[in-house]
Amino acid sequence: MVQSLSERPARFLGLPRGAIAPGQEASFVAVDFRAVRRIRAAELHAPCGWTPFEGFPGIFPVLHLLRGETLISGGEHVGSPGGRILRPGDLPPPPSVRPLTGLPTEGSPDRA
């Protein structure tokens, strides 16, 4: 499952992560699907202070590691994410992506 949902997409996108192995960045979320609790806006850490899902049942992370640092443990925030925002062009294109060629151009008879 990890390989299909994490390793392969990371490899396809040329990202140096995705594997759970020694020497790799540890970034993952652990969820206990049996630990259902009510959603409360006061517990969500959102800047708006409300949610349309108030009172609905929800499932929340019990452990969240980001780049090897613990952010959530036992359902409580214990760290800060840090990091930076990546914008288009910040990373080189992945090596497995090639430009499309041979596509019909505007006004060609092959274009629908």
Short mmCIF file of C-alpha atoms in Angstrom, two decimals:
data_model
loop_
_atom_site.label_atom_id
_atom_site.label_comp_id
_atom_site.label_asym_id
_atom_site.label_seq_id
_atom_site.Cartn_x
_atom_site.Cartn_y
_atom_site.Cartn_z
CA MET A 1 0.00 0.00 0.00
CA VAL A 2 2.80 2.44 0.90
CA GLN A 3 4.49 1.67 -2.39
CA SER A 4 1.34 2.31 -4.43
CA LEU A 5 0.17 5.43 -2.59
CA SER A 6 3.49 7.05 -1.70
CA GLU A 7 6.66 5.65 -3.27
CA ARG A 8 5.47 5.45 -6.88
CA PRO A 9 3.80 8.90 -6.99
CA ALA A 10 6.90 10.47 -5.38
CA ARG A 11 9.17 8.75 -7.90
CA PHE A 12 6.92 9.83 -10.80
CA LEU A 13 7.00 13.45 -9.60
CA GLY A 14 10.74 13.35 -8.99
CA LEU A 15 10.40 13.94 -5.25
CA PRO A 16 13.11 12.62 -2.92
CA ARG A 17 10.62 11.01 -0.51
CA GLY A 18 7.79 8.52 -0.32
CA ALA A 19 9.51 5.46 1.13
CA ILE A 20 9.39 4.36 4.74
CA ALA A 21 12.99 3.24 5.16
CA PRO A 22 16.18 4.15 7.06
CA GLY A 23 17.67 7.38 5.74
CA GLN A 24 14.39 8.63 4.26
CA GLU A 25 12.45 11.65 5.49
CA ALA A 26 9.76 10.38 7.83
CA SER A 27 6.54 12.15 6.83
CA PHE A 28 3.34 10.26 7.49
CA VAL A 29 0.06 10.28 9.38
CA ALA A 30 -1.28 7.45 11.57
CA VAL A 31 -5.05 7.24 12.00
CA ASP A 32 -7.13 5.00 14.26
CA PHE A 33 -10.34 4.46 12.27
CA ARG A 34 -12.07 3.13 15.39
CA ALA A 35 -11.49 6.36 17.34
CA VAL A 36 -14.47 8.36 16.07
CA ARG A 37 -15.24 11.61 17.88
CA ARG A 38 -17.40 14.68 17.30
CA ILE A 39 -15.99 17.56 15.27
CA ARG A 40 -15.70 20.74 17.34
CA ALA A 41 -14.61 24.03 15.77
CA ALA A 42 -12.79 25.01 18.95
CA GLU A 43 -10.46 22.02 18.50
CA LEU A 44 -9.68 22.47 14.78
CA HIS A 45 -6.95 25.17 14.77
CA ALA A 46 -8.57 26.89 11.78
CA PRO A 47 -8.33 30.68 11.50
CA CYS A 48 -12.05 31.19 10.80
CA GLY A 49 -13.14 29.65 14.13
CA TRP A 50 -16.11 27.68 12.79
CA THR A 51 -16.92 24.65 10.65
CA PRO A 52 -20.05 23.52 8.81
CA PHE A 53 -19.27 20.04 10.17
CA GLU A 54 -19.75 20.99 13.85
CA GLY A 55 -21.07 17.95 15.74
CA PHE A 56 -20.54 15.49 12.88
CA PRO A 57 -18.53 12.34 13.61
CA GLY A 58 -14.91 12.58 12.51
CA ILE A 59 -11.66 10.64 12.46
CA PHE A 60 -8.49 12.53 13.33
CA PRO A 61 -4.74 11.75 13.22
CA VAL A 62 -3.28 10.17 16.34
CA LEU A 63 0.32 10.60 15.13
CA HIS A 64 1.71 12.93 12.45
CA LEU A 65 5.40 13.06 11.56
CA LEU A 66 6.68 15.67 9.11
CA ARG A 67 10.31 15.45 7.98
CA GLY A 68 11.04 13.34 11.06
CA GLU A 69 9.55 15.83 13.54
CA THR A 70 6.43 14.95 15.54
CA LEU A 71 3.57 17.40 14.91
CA ILE A 72 0.68 15.47 16.48
CA SER A 73 0.98 12.85 19.19
CA GLY A 74 -1.99 11.31 20.96
CA GLY A 75 -4.27 13.60 18.97
CA GLU A 76 -2.63 16.78 20.37
CA HIS A 77 -0.46 19.29 18.48
CA VAL A 78 3.06 19.14 19.87
CA GLY A 79 5.11 20.83 17.12
CA SER A 80 5.05 23.30 14.26
CA PRO A 81 5.28 22.33 10.58
CA GLY A 82 7.84 24.88 9.36
CA GLY A 83 8.68 24.20 5.72
CA ARG A 84 8.10 26.51 2.78
CA ILE A 85 5.56 27.05 0.05
CA LEU A 86 6.59 25.57 -3.31
CA ARG A 87 5.52 27.51 -6.37
CA PRO A 88 5.40 26.31 -9.99
CA GLY A 89 8.93 26.21 -11.31
CA ASP A 90 10.59 25.78 -7.90
CA LEU A 91 11.37 22.14 -8.70
CA PRO A 92 12.78 20.80 -11.95
CA PRO A 93 10.39 18.66 -14.01
CA PRO A 94 10.54 14.96 -13.17
CA PRO A 95 12.71 12.96 -15.54
CA SER A 96 9.86 10.62 -16.48
CA VAL A 97 7.72 13.43 -17.95
CA ARG A 98 8.28 14.17 -21.62
CA PRO A 99 6.58 16.87 -23.68
CA LEU A 100 3.67 15.64 -25.78
CA THR A 101 4.36 15.61 -29.51
CA GLY A 102 2.21 14.99 -32.53
CA LEU A 103 -0.90 16.64 -31.11
CA PRO A 104 -3.33 18.27 -33.55
CA THR A 105 -2.86 22.03 -33.76
CA GLU A 106 -5.44 24.80 -34.03
CA GLY A 107 -7.20 24.60 -37.39
CA SER A 108 -5.82 21.18 -38.37
CA PRO A 109 -8.30 18.66 -39.80
CA ASP A 110 -7.48 16.18 -37.00
CA ARG A 111 -8.65 18.57 -34.29
CA ALA A 112 -12.21 17.93 -33.13
#
